[in-house]
Amino acid sequence: MPGGGTDPNLEELARRRARRRSVLDFITADLKRARAQFPASFKEDLDVHETAIRELEQGLDAAPPGAECAAPLLDSVEAGGDHLNTLKVAQQHFKVIHAAFACDRTRVVTFMWATGASRLALSPLGTNNLHSTSHENNRSVLSQAERWFSEHTAAFIADLAAGTDIGGGKLIESTLVWYINEVSQGHDHSFNDYPFLLFGGANVGLVNRGRVLDVSGQGKTSNDVWSSLAPQFGGSLTSFETEASGGVPGLFG
Amino acid sequence: MRLLSGLVVLSATLSCTGSVGDADDKPSTTVSPGGSGGGGAASGGTTDPQNWAPVVACEPTLPVKVTRLSDRHLAHALRDLLGLAAPPPLSTSSSSSEQFLPNKAAAVDGAVATKLRDLAERLALEVTTPGHAYASCGTDEPTCANAFIRDFGARAFRRPLQEAEVTELTSVYGVGRSSYGQHVGGIRLVIEGLLQPPSFLYQTELGSGTAQPRLTQPELAAKLSFFLRDGLPDSALRDAASAGQLETQQQVLQHVDRLLGTDEVKWNVSKMFVRLFDLERLQLTNKAKTVTEFSPELVDSMAEETRLFIDATLWQRGAKLSELLASRETFVDARLAAIYGVPAPAASGFSPVTLNAAQRAGILTHPSVMTHANFDPFGVATKLPTLRCPTRGRTPLYTPTLARTKSTIGCLRISCRGAEPIRTWRS
C-alpha cells in the first residue's frame, strides 16, 4: 500500500484487521475444542499455539495503523569528516529509512556507509585512510573497522525490530536486510568467497535463521541471492548480465 | 500387494502385537507375557508354566494420538484441497520433505502462525480469482455459502463439520463478504479461516470413545490416505467414510487395493523406500580419486537399478514385501555388471539379472544403499540400526531377514572411508 497513511489506506487497514480478527476468533474457538479433545500430553503444544494466536491478536490491537508514520526529527549534520561524523549522518539516514518504512512510502532502500573505495578516517581504530589500509591488508585494523560498521548497522536492525509497521506487527517482520562489504578482499579487490549477512523477520522467507549456509565452490554469485530472494517479495529475476546459476537452494523457502 | 494391505490395516486398527505378511493375509494377534506386547487387558486364558502373568489373545486398544502434519503432508493437503498444480513450498518444521519418518513437528509458535496466516491469505486469493469455480454461485448466496462451508470444511478437517463450526464459519463468510466484497470475498475469508486452525493442521487418532476403541471412519480414511496417497482422502474414500462403509476389514481392503492400483499411490509407495534409505541424497556420494571406478555415471546407474528393482518387485512381479530384502533378481547396465561380476547386457541400458545367492540379497545389498549408507559412517548407525561397519570393529551386517547370510555378507567390501571401494564382492 505505497502512499502512506492516507484515509483510503487506513480504511483498508481497518478492513484487514476486521478480517484477520474474524479468522483468529475461529482459530481460537477451534483451539478450545481441541483442548477438550486432545490428550493431556498435547497440552504444551496447544499452549504454544494459543500463545501464538494471542500474539497475532495483540498485533492487531497494538499501535493503531500508522501510529509511527510521522516525519522524523532530524539533527542538522554536515556531511564529511571522520567516522564519528559519518555516524551522525548515517543516523539521520536511518531515521528517514525507518519513517519511510513505517509510513510505507517505499519498500526498497539502499544504504552505503561511505563511497566506494572510501578514504574514511577511523583514527582511534588505527587508520586514517580505510582504502589504503585495505590495500595494506592490515587485518587487525580492518577487523576493527568492520566491527565498528557492523555494530552500528546492528543498532539500525534493532531499531527495525522495535518499530511498528503500518499494518501491525514489527517492521523487521517484513523486512530483509542484506548486509555486505564492497568486496570480499580489499587488498586485491576480490569478489570470491564473499560473505553475505541476511537479517529478516518471520515474513521474509529465510529458512532456518541463525545459521551459516556455506555454498562455496558451487559457483554461486550475488545474482543467485537476488534470484532466490525476489520471489519472497513478489518478484522474479531470471536473467542477469553477469554470472548466475539460478539461485541459492535452501536459502529461502 | 495383499501383504501391504495387511500392513496398513494393522497399523490403523490394532496396537496389539501383530505379524505382518502372513501368507493368508489375515492379521494375526499374538500373546505376550504380561501383555507386554502393547496389548490390552488380560483375563483368563493360558498361564505360562514359569509363572508368567496369565495371557490371552489381546484386545485391540487404540493409542490416542495427535500429530501436526509434516510440511510434506501439509503441502500435499493444500494441493489436494485447493486443486493446486503442485504442492506449495513450505517451511514450518525442521523435517526435510524427503525424510522417511519426519521429526515431530514443533508446536505452532508465533513465526509458524504468521507464516501459515500469510500462506492462507495468498492461497485463498489465488483460488478465488475470477474464473475459478469458487468465484461463482449458481443459486442464492447463503445456500452457496453454506454448501461450500460444509463441503470444503469437511475436506479440510477430514471429518464432517460440527454445527457450531458451520455457524462460526458463516460469520467469517459474512465478514469476508463485507470486507473483500461480494460472495467470492466471503468464500475467500472462509478458506483463510479453514487453513489455519488445529483441525486442519493436526492429524488426530482419538477414536470413537466406545468400549472397544477404534479409529473413527474419517480418521481411518485420513490415516490411510496420508500413508498411501501422501495427501488427503480422495472422493471415494471420503464418501465411504461418510457412509459408514469403512467398518469391516474387507471394506477397508477394497479401498486399499483400489488405491494401490493407481499410479500416484504406486509412485508414492515406491518413493517410501527411496526415503527409507535416504537415496534422494545418493547423488551427494563421493569417493576419493584413488577409487577410479567410482563416477557420477555409476551413481546414476546405482539409483536407476534400485528404482527398477522396487518397481518390478512391488508392482510387476507381485512379489511379497519381504522380497525387497531377499530377492536376487535385479537389473544391471554395463557399469553395474562389472560391479556385480555378471555379464553385461547385450543391449545398452538395463536388463534383468539373477545375482549369486551367496553374495547378494535384496535392496540392502544394492550398491546404491551400501554406497550411500557408508557415505557417512555415523549415519549408518542412525539410519540402519542393524547395519554396522565391519571396519570399525562392529558387528557385520545383520538383519533377521538376512540372518542366514550373516557370515557371508561380511565379505562384501563395506567401507567406512571414502578411499576404499565399497560394493564389490571379495572372494
XYZ file of C-alpha atoms in Angstrom:
680
model
C 0.000 0.000 0.000
C 2.548 2.610 -1.008
C 1.279 6.076 -0.327
C 1.372 6.022 3.442
C -1.333 6.717 5.973
C -3.936 8.213 3.707
C -7.599 7.801 4.593
C -8.242 5.122 1.934
C -5.157 3.247 3.110
C -6.185 3.441 6.749
C -9.698 2.273 5.868
C -8.266 -0.714 4.031
C -6.066 -1.474 7.032
C -9.129 -1.394 9.274
C -10.871 -3.856 6.974
C -7.822 -6.135 7.038
C -7.831 -6.059 10.828
C -11.507 -6.997 10.885
C -10.916 -9.931 8.544
C -7.933 -11.199 10.488
C -9.786 -10.829 13.772
C -12.666 -12.874 12.382
C -10.300 -15.661 11.328
C -8.439 -15.543 14.648
C -11.759 -15.861 16.501
C -12.470 -19.049 14.554
C -8.980 -20.429 15.250
C -9.392 -19.631 18.943
C -12.721 -21.479 19.061
C -11.125 -24.465 17.316
C -8.230 -24.417 19.786
C -10.742 -24.521 22.615
C -12.427 -27.570 21.094
C -9.038 -29.200 20.514
C -8.086 -28.652 24.138
C -11.196 -30.514 25.212
C -10.484 -33.465 22.910
C -6.723 -33.825 22.622
C -4.758 -35.924 25.124
C -3.159 -34.189 28.083
C 0.277 -34.913 26.635
C -0.506 -32.453 23.870
C -1.335 -29.625 26.264
C 2.068 -27.981 25.915
C 1.802 -27.797 22.118
C -1.664 -26.283 22.380
C -0.371 -23.739 24.900
C 2.298 -22.649 22.411
C -0.250 -22.497 19.602
C -2.658 -20.485 21.734
C 0.083 -18.041 22.697
C 0.952 -17.596 19.022
C -2.660 -16.798 18.156
C -2.877 -14.413 21.096
C 0.236 -12.632 19.837
C -1.332 -12.262 16.407
C -4.418 -10.795 18.062
C -2.298 -8.424 20.119
C -0.570 -7.396 16.908
C -3.962 -6.287 15.635
C -4.629 -4.361 18.817
C -1.188 -2.828 19.184
C -0.491 0.552 17.751
C -3.217 1.943 15.563
C -2.260 1.764 11.915
C 0.150 4.481 11.048
C 0.940 5.460 14.630
C 4.631 5.611 13.844
C 4.043 7.200 10.484
C 5.427 10.646 11.091
C 8.150 12.822 9.659
C 11.388 12.036 11.518
C 13.034 14.614 13.744
C 16.405 15.122 12.129
C 19.565 16.681 13.511
C 21.469 19.156 11.448
C 24.708 17.498 10.400
C 27.304 18.432 7.797
C 28.475 15.596 5.590
C 32.133 14.608 5.555
C 34.658 14.391 8.337
C 35.749 11.334 10.243
C 33.886 8.188 11.196
C 32.140 9.815 14.134
C 30.613 12.472 11.920
C 29.841 9.800 9.327
C 27.909 8.005 12.051
C 25.845 11.124 12.767
C 24.993 11.435 9.070
C 24.134 7.736 8.876
C 21.827 8.004 11.874
C 19.823 10.703 10.104
C 19.517 8.398 7.108
C 18.387 5.596 9.403
C 15.627 7.820 10.811
C 14.444 8.611 7.290
C 14.508 4.919 6.316
C 12.579 3.968 9.458
C 9.929 6.609 8.791
C 9.672 5.676 5.103
C 9.065 2.039 6.004
C 6.704 2.862 8.882
C 4.623 5.028 6.525
C 5.010 2.535 3.672
C 6.335 5.285 1.422
C 8.874 2.918 -0.071
C 9.721 -0.727 0.174
C 13.303 -0.757 -1.097
C 16.249 1.138 0.332
C 19.949 1.053 -0.487
C 22.245 2.493 2.135
C 26.036 2.824 1.916
C 28.089 3.861 4.906
C 30.504 5.711 2.627
C 31.504 5.977 -1.006
C 33.211 3.140 -2.828
C 36.954 2.908 -2.094
C 36.310 5.278 0.799
C 39.221 7.074 2.363
C 37.320 7.448 5.622
C 39.428 8.028 8.680
C 38.796 5.893 11.746
C 41.779 7.174 13.663
C 41.032 5.633 17.068
C 40.846 2.265 15.325
C 44.234 2.670 13.643
C 43.542 4.040 10.174
C 43.429 7.489 8.661
C 42.543 6.097 5.236
C 40.461 2.950 5.126
C 41.152 2.360 1.430
C 44.907 2.403 1.926
C 44.629 0.157 4.951
C 42.659 -2.374 2.932
C 45.391 -2.498 0.274
C 47.956 -2.958 3.004
C 45.805 -5.879 4.114
C 46.195 -4.890 7.758
C 43.770 -7.497 9.051
C 43.734 -6.328 12.624
C 42.750 -2.757 11.799
C 40.345 -3.867 9.075
C 38.606 -6.192 11.512
C 38.149 -3.380 13.999
C 36.757 -1.119 11.278
C 34.353 -3.852 10.107
C 33.250 -4.362 13.670
C 32.559 -0.656 14.083
C 30.387 -0.533 10.919
C 28.619 -3.754 11.903
C 27.792 -2.651 15.434
C 26.135 0.492 14.178
C 24.332 -1.421 11.445
C 23.094 -3.797 14.140
C 21.642 -0.835 16.021
C 19.633 0.076 12.925
C 18.359 -3.519 12.584
C 17.388 -3.475 16.276
C 15.503 -0.246 15.594
C 13.538 -2.033 12.844
C 12.818 -4.844 15.300
C 11.346 -2.340 17.759
C 9.433 -0.247 15.236
C 5.765 -0.800 14.423
C 4.720 -1.435 10.847
C 1.788 0.460 9.420
C -0.188 -2.760 9.009
C 0.590 -4.040 12.510
C 3.492 -6.098 13.758
C 7.106 -5.024 13.787
C 8.941 -3.505 10.849
C 11.586 -6.224 10.843
C 8.923 -8.926 10.370
C 8.526 -7.925 6.741
C 11.957 -6.514 6.135
C 15.050 -8.230 4.782
C 18.387 -6.546 5.440
C 21.209 -7.750 3.198
C 24.466 -6.528 4.721
C 27.591 -6.779 2.600
C 31.010 -5.267 2.215
C 32.126 -3.666 -1.012
C 34.479 -6.557 -1.771
C 35.386 -9.838 -0.152
C 39.100 -8.952 -0.016
C 40.168 -5.331 -0.071
C 43.824 -5.720 -0.988
C 43.171 -7.459 -4.313
C 39.564 -6.320 -4.935
C 38.475 -9.949 -4.853
C 34.832 -10.994 -5.053
C 35.490 -14.649 -4.305
C 34.163 -16.418 -1.184
C 32.109 -13.349 -0.406
C 30.374 -13.464 2.991
C 26.832 -12.078 2.966
C 24.729 -11.445 6.043
C 20.943 -11.603 5.766
C 18.701 -10.386 8.576
C 14.939 -10.584 8.497
C 11.767 -11.359 10.366
C 9.277 -14.159 10.080
C 7.668 -12.970 6.874
C 10.667 -12.713 4.582
C 11.023 -16.425 3.952
C 14.505 -17.094 5.305
C 14.906 -20.786 6.042
C 16.330 -21.677 9.441
C 17.605 -18.318 10.579
C 20.621 -18.197 12.884
C 22.831 -20.390 10.756
C 25.651 -20.334 8.238
C 24.863 -21.557 4.744
C 28.113 -22.453 3.018
C 27.780 -22.531 -0.779
C 31.456 -22.020 -1.512
C 32.746 -23.916 -4.520
C 29.289 -24.163 -6.089
C 29.667 -21.262 -8.478
C 27.114 -19.123 -6.658
C 27.146 -15.354 -7.049
C 25.279 -12.418 -5.580
C 22.947 -12.683 -8.585
C 21.872 -16.059 -7.246
C 20.929 -14.485 -3.933
C 18.842 -11.917 -5.813
C 17.172 -14.740 -7.792
C 16.239 -16.533 -4.605
C 15.000 -13.552 -2.645
C 12.976 -11.904 -5.423
C 10.031 -14.355 -5.171
C 9.762 -13.612 -1.443
C 8.833 -10.070 -2.411
C 6.547 -10.949 -5.281
C 9.176 -10.539 -7.984
C 11.083 -12.735 -10.368
C 14.650 -12.442 -11.609
C 15.729 -14.947 -14.213
C 18.466 -13.333 -16.257
C 21.469 -11.199 -15.465
C 24.222 -9.532 -17.442
C 26.775 -11.270 -15.255
C 27.297 -14.780 -13.954
C 24.354 -16.527 -12.282
C 23.192 -20.080 -11.772
C 19.522 -19.789 -10.915
C 19.531 -19.153 -7.177
C 20.800 -20.478 -3.864
C 18.827 -23.582 -2.874
C 17.891 -23.741 0.776
C 18.256 -20.036 1.449
C 14.580 -19.123 1.186
C 11.601 -21.392 1.461
C 0.052 -56.255 -2.661
C -2.113 -58.049 -0.183
C 0.885 -58.079 2.039
C 0.966 -54.335 2.076
C -2.753 -54.249 2.704
C -2.207 -56.253 5.839
C 0.394 -53.796 6.963
C -1.945 -50.871 6.541
C -4.868 -52.369 8.364
C -2.763 -53.466 11.276
C -1.282 -50.075 11.748
C -4.634 -48.427 11.555
C -6.675 -50.537 13.888
C -4.613 -52.628 16.228
C -1.996 -51.909 18.762
C -1.689 -55.483 19.974
C 1.271 -57.499 18.818
C 0.673 -58.420 15.223
C 2.540 -60.170 12.486
C 2.839 -58.641 9.103
C 2.880 -60.646 5.986
C 1.177 -63.868 6.894
C 0.619 -65.972 3.833
C -3.135 -65.981 4.272
C -3.213 -62.199 4.640
C -5.049 -62.333 7.942
C -3.682 -60.017 10.547
C -2.830 -62.246 13.456
C -2.587 -61.327 17.069
C -0.139 -62.988 19.353
C 0.186 -63.003 23.085
C 2.943 -61.609 25.191
C 3.945 -62.329 28.748
C 2.106 -59.941 30.961
C 0.575 -58.295 27.973
C 3.869 -56.603 27.222
C 3.344 -56.552 23.511
C 1.439 -53.345 23.652
C -1.650 -55.366 24.248
C -4.776 -54.782 26.152
C -6.273 -56.273 29.284
C -5.678 -59.884 30.059
C -8.205 -62.068 31.760
C -8.416 -65.833 31.910
C -6.693 -67.806 29.191
C -3.481 -69.737 29.390
C -0.846 -69.470 32.082
C 2.815 -69.736 31.374
C 4.482 -72.672 33.147
C 7.124 -70.338 34.539
C 4.543 -68.290 36.441
C 4.257 -65.526 33.958
C 1.137 -63.454 34.126
C -1.932 -65.007 32.523
C -2.134 -64.125 28.877
C -4.905 -64.170 26.354
C -5.373 -63.080 22.828
C -5.179 -59.369 23.440
C -7.984 -56.927 22.902
C -7.228 -54.218 20.435
C -6.586 -50.885 22.045
C -6.192 -47.527 20.441
C -3.321 -45.332 21.456
C -4.752 -41.824 21.305
C -2.504 -39.827 19.064
C -2.282 -36.284 17.737
C 0.442 -35.146 15.348
C 0.976 -31.928 13.468
C 1.111 -32.524 9.748
C 4.647 -32.571 8.420
C 5.480 -29.926 5.843
C 5.176 -32.537 3.102
C 1.737 -33.672 4.203
C 0.623 -30.113 4.813
C 1.758 -29.030 1.358
C 0.081 -32.040 -0.247
C -3.109 -31.401 1.725
C -3.150 -27.832 0.425
C -2.582 -29.089 -3.107
C -5.456 -31.574 -2.848
C -7.821 -29.237 -1.053
C -7.322 -26.246 -3.324
C -6.730 -28.106 -6.576
C -3.259 -26.618 -6.967
C -0.998 -27.819 -9.753
C 1.785 -28.534 -7.272
C 2.247 -28.509 -3.503
C 3.272 -25.036 -2.316
C 6.791 -24.741 -0.874
C 6.602 -24.793 2.899
C 8.970 -24.471 5.786
C 7.158 -24.713 9.097
C 9.051 -27.580 10.705
C 12.549 -28.977 10.857
C 11.816 -32.056 8.753
C 13.080 -32.395 5.240
C 10.269 -33.177 2.833
C 12.133 -36.326 1.832
C 12.574 -37.796 5.285
C 11.003 -41.230 5.732
C 9.897 -40.530 9.265
C 9.623 -36.783 9.724
C 10.765 -35.334 13.013
C 7.961 -34.386 15.320
C 6.804 -31.042 14.030
C 7.327 -28.396 16.653
C 4.309 -26.623 18.068
C 2.826 -23.734 16.111
C 4.695 -20.771 17.537
C 4.416 -17.137 16.520
C 6.686 -17.451 13.499
C 4.856 -20.512 12.164
C 1.436 -18.998 12.839
C 2.453 -15.891 10.900
C 3.751 -17.976 8.008
C 0.551 -20.003 7.928
C -1.585 -16.856 8.011
C 0.290 -15.308 5.121
C 0.206 -18.550 3.155
C -3.523 -18.958 3.771
C -4.194 -15.391 2.633
C -2.101 -15.844 -0.508
C -3.628 -19.192 -1.484
C -7.175 -18.063 -0.724
C -6.697 -15.119 -3.061
C -5.191 -17.383 -5.720
C -8.147 -19.790 -5.802
C -10.877 -17.162 -5.716
C -9.779 -15.125 -8.688
C -12.399 -14.580 -11.411
C -12.975 -17.685 -13.450
C -12.228 -20.067 -10.604
C -15.048 -22.402 -9.574
C -15.239 -20.865 -6.106
C -15.810 -17.407 -7.564
C -19.338 -18.054 -8.812
C -22.626 -19.045 -7.229
C -25.437 -20.514 -9.309
C -28.182 -20.216 -6.695
C -28.764 -17.832 -3.814
C -25.603 -16.834 -1.983
C -26.488 -18.068 1.542
C -27.178 -21.519 0.109
C -23.932 -21.466 -1.856
C -22.007 -20.320 1.200
C -23.494 -22.985 3.422
C -22.785 -25.736 0.900
C -19.236 -24.518 0.422
C -18.558 -24.307 4.155
C -19.804 -27.846 4.748
C -18.017 -29.406 1.773
C -14.716 -27.541 1.911
C -14.670 -27.682 5.697
C -15.199 -31.445 5.754
C -12.368 -31.932 3.280
C -10.025 -29.626 5.205
C -10.784 -31.132 8.614
C -11.062 -34.703 7.274
C -14.414 -35.083 9.072
C -17.899 -33.603 8.887
C -18.139 -30.168 10.484
C -19.993 -29.689 13.732
C -22.936 -27.297 13.584
C -21.101 -24.849 15.850
C -18.264 -24.757 13.334
C -20.680 -24.125 10.470
C -22.192 -21.235 12.423
C -18.792 -19.720 13.173
C -17.652 -20.049 9.564
C -20.881 -18.476 8.358
C -19.924 -15.484 10.474
C -16.447 -15.487 8.918
C -18.108 -15.603 5.485
C -20.172 -12.535 6.387
C -17.076 -10.551 7.400
C -15.274 -11.584 4.220
C -18.250 -10.759 2.039
C -18.491 -7.335 3.564
C -14.770 -6.614 3.681
C -13.447 -8.176 0.491
C -16.749 -7.590 -1.261
C -19.252 -9.951 -2.920
C -19.879 -13.651 -2.383
C -16.411 -14.622 -3.519
C -14.919 -12.397 -0.815
C -16.803 -14.379 1.818
C -15.561 -17.649 0.327
C -12.026 -16.282 0.303
C -12.088 -15.500 4.027
C -13.657 -18.886 4.849
C -10.739 -20.539 3.049
C -8.280 -18.418 5.021
C -10.026 -19.496 8.205
C -10.031 -23.195 7.397
C -6.314 -23.387 6.544
C -5.043 -22.256 9.948
C -6.826 -23.944 12.887
C -5.738 -27.122 14.691
C -8.406 -29.224 12.973
C -6.602 -28.669 9.678
C -3.024 -28.655 10.966
C -3.209 -31.686 13.252
C -3.894 -35.295 12.364
C -5.888 -36.903 15.138
C -6.400 -40.515 16.129
C -8.783 -40.029 19.014
C -11.106 -42.900 18.227
C -14.757 -43.415 18.765
C -14.664 -43.495 22.534
C -16.548 -46.775 22.688
C -15.752 -49.699 24.951
C -13.544 -51.154 22.226
C -11.919 -48.053 20.797
C -11.218 -47.845 17.118
C -10.358 -45.045 14.796
C -13.414 -43.247 13.593
C -14.021 -43.869 9.931
C -12.960 -40.354 8.897
C -9.783 -40.812 10.964
C -9.136 -44.144 9.297
C -9.730 -42.643 5.852
C -7.291 -39.826 6.599
C -4.656 -42.153 8.005
C -4.895 -44.491 5.025
C -4.725 -41.616 2.639
C -1.766 -39.810 4.169
C 0.075 -43.154 4.193
C -0.790 -44.311 0.689
C -1.529 -41.108 -1.231
C 0.680 -38.810 0.811
C -2.290 -36.461 0.813
C -5.979 -36.032 1.627
C -8.553 -38.789 1.088
C -9.927 -38.907 -2.436
C -13.664 -38.586 -3.013
C -14.313 -42.353 -2.979
C -12.586 -42.811 0.370
C -14.260 -39.720 1.772
C -17.667 -40.876 0.625
C -17.093 -44.336 2.087
C -16.158 -42.835 5.456
C -19.217 -40.582 5.382
C -21.475 -43.521 4.546
C -20.003 -45.730 7.265
C -18.521 -48.075 4.692
C -15.103 -48.419 6.261
C -16.454 -50.610 9.027
C -15.130 -54.037 8.112
C -11.663 -55.153 7.194
C -12.973 -56.224 3.812
C -14.370 -52.763 3.135
C -11.086 -51.168 4.073
C -9.078 -53.596 1.960
C -11.219 -52.805 -1.063
C -10.099 -49.203 -0.843
C -6.509 -50.131 -0.112
C -6.417 -52.341 -3.197
C -8.167 -49.672 -5.259
C -5.639 -47.079 -4.196
C -2.691 -49.421 -4.718
C -3.867 -49.812 -8.292
C -3.407 -46.129 -9.027
C -0.206 -44.716 -10.470
C 0.049 -41.979 -7.858
C -0.060 -44.455 -4.985
C 2.388 -46.822 -6.687
C 4.730 -43.898 -7.151
C 4.330 -42.829 -3.549
C 4.849 -46.305 -2.090
C 7.961 -46.765 -4.228
C 9.122 -43.378 -3.037
C 8.766 -44.549 0.577
C 11.682 -46.904 0.069
C 13.755 -44.217 -1.579
C 13.100 -42.104 1.502
C 13.713 -45.025 3.848
C 17.236 -45.472 2.521
C 17.751 -41.742 2.029
C 18.534 -42.350 -1.629
C 17.481 -38.853 -2.624
C 20.894 -37.864 -1.354
C 22.726 -40.613 -3.209
C 23.987 -38.055 -5.704
C 25.950 -36.421 -2.892
C 28.053 -39.552 -2.501
C 31.676 -39.069 -3.378
C 34.801 -41.140 -3.141
C 38.500 -40.419 -3.163
C 40.236 -40.125 -6.517
C 42.008 -43.409 -5.835
C 38.687 -45.199 -6.268
C 38.959 -44.923 -10.007
C 35.881 -46.953 -10.877
C 33.671 -44.502 -8.996
C 31.960 -41.869 -11.135
C 28.774 -39.770 -11.191
C 27.564 -42.004 -14.027
C 27.973 -45.045 -11.787
C 25.916 -43.314 -9.102
C 23.187 -42.710 -11.685
C 23.258 -46.413 -12.569
C 23.005 -47.371 -8.901
C 19.958 -45.164 -8.407
C 18.275 -46.466 -11.534
C 18.886 -50.094 -10.555
C 17.159 -49.606 -7.221
C 14.285 -47.727 -8.821
C 13.756 -50.510 -11.357
C 14.091 -53.166 -8.649
C 11.465 -51.559 -6.392
C 9.133 -51.053 -9.325
C 9.475 -54.638 -10.557
C 9.266 -56.209 -7.109
C 6.276 -54.271 -5.865
C 4.251 -53.636 -8.971
C 5.223 -56.025 -11.761
C 6.165 -59.312 -10.158
C 3.545 -59.069 -7.442
C 6.148 -60.319 -5.009
C 5.902 -60.240 -1.261
C 7.176 -57.223 0.542
C 9.921 -59.380 2.066
C 11.317 -59.897 -1.423
C 12.647 -56.371 -1.211
C 15.057 -57.714 1.376
C 15.677 -61.167 -0.071
C 15.383 -61.132 -3.840
C 18.354 -61.923 -6.043
C 16.518 -60.532 -9.051
C 17.661 -57.097 -10.094
C 18.677 -55.003 -13.098
C 22.125 -54.089 -14.344
C 23.668 -51.990 -17.051
C 27.239 -52.365 -18.224
C 28.628 -50.344 -15.317
C 26.807 -52.325 -12.646
C 27.506 -55.642 -14.381
C 31.183 -55.005 -13.771
C 30.498 -54.282 -10.122
C 28.381 -57.391 -9.650
C 30.687 -59.581 -11.712
C 27.966 -60.660 -14.127
C 27.915 -60.462 -17.925
C 26.998 -57.049 -19.268
C 23.683 -56.793 -21.100
C 23.909 -57.271 -24.831
C 21.994 -54.088 -25.464
C 22.570 -50.694 -23.925
C 20.568 -49.810 -20.853
C 19.343 -52.113 -18.113
C 18.472 -55.801 -18.297
C 17.167 -58.189 -15.630
C 19.710 -60.443 -13.969
C 19.739 -63.030 -11.199
C 22.585 -62.486 -8.764
C 24.642 -65.042 -6.889
C 22.579 -66.121 -3.884
C 25.713 -66.493 -1.793
C 26.647 -62.880 -2.339
C 23.610 -60.686 -2.580
C 20.149 -60.439 -1.089
C 17.708 -57.663 -1.800
C 17.891 -53.935 -1.577
C 20.258 -53.839 1.392
C 23.000 -55.258 -0.813
C 22.364 -52.893 -3.688
C 25.396 -50.740 -4.452
C 23.156 -47.683 -4.041
C 22.235 -48.460 -0.441
C 25.644 -49.808 0.518
C 27.457 -46.881 -1.026
C 25.213 -44.283 0.495
C 24.833 -45.954 3.873
C 28.591 -45.901 4.182
C 28.946 -42.404 2.849
C 28.522 -41.140 6.357
C 29.785 -43.783 8.762
C 27.989 -42.203 11.661
C 24.794 -42.191 9.651
C 24.960 -45.960 9.348
C 24.094 -46.453 12.953
C 21.235 -43.995 12.932
C 19.653 -44.752 9.580
C 20.056 -48.516 9.575
C 20.359 -49.562 13.178
C 21.179 -53.162 12.335
C 23.879 -52.255 9.853
C 27.331 -51.885 11.321
C 30.514 -51.163 9.550
C 32.943 -54.032 9.991
C 35.985 -51.842 9.519
C 35.004 -50.015 12.670
C 35.159 -53.241 14.584
C 31.453 -53.652 14.961
C 29.028 -56.397 14.109
C 28.823 -57.310 10.436
C 25.690 -56.519 8.513
C 22.911 -58.405 10.181
C 19.166 -58.311 9.974
C 16.682 -61.011 10.868
C 15.794 -61.384 7.238
C 19.403 -61.807 6.258
C 20.436 -63.887 9.234
C 21.233 -66.855 7.084
C 23.652 -64.796 5.077
C 25.216 -63.179 8.085
C 28.501 -64.992 7.694
C 28.919 -64.121 4.054
C 27.594 -60.597 3.923
C 30.627 -59.550 5.874
C 32.694 -60.473 2.845
C 31.185 -57.622 0.926
C 33.730 -54.914 0.976
C 31.864 -52.443 3.116
C 33.983 -49.424 3.706
C 33.726 -46.605 6.155
C 36.255 -44.480 4.375
C 35.958 -42.651 1.128
C 39.278 -44.032 -0.032
C 38.052 -47.614 -0.253
C 35.779 -49.288 -2.769
C 32.615 -50.359 -1.098
C 30.462 -52.579 -3.130
C 32.323 -55.381 -4.867
C 32.378 -58.978 -3.728
C 35.645 -60.092 -2.213
C 36.229 -63.732 -2.904
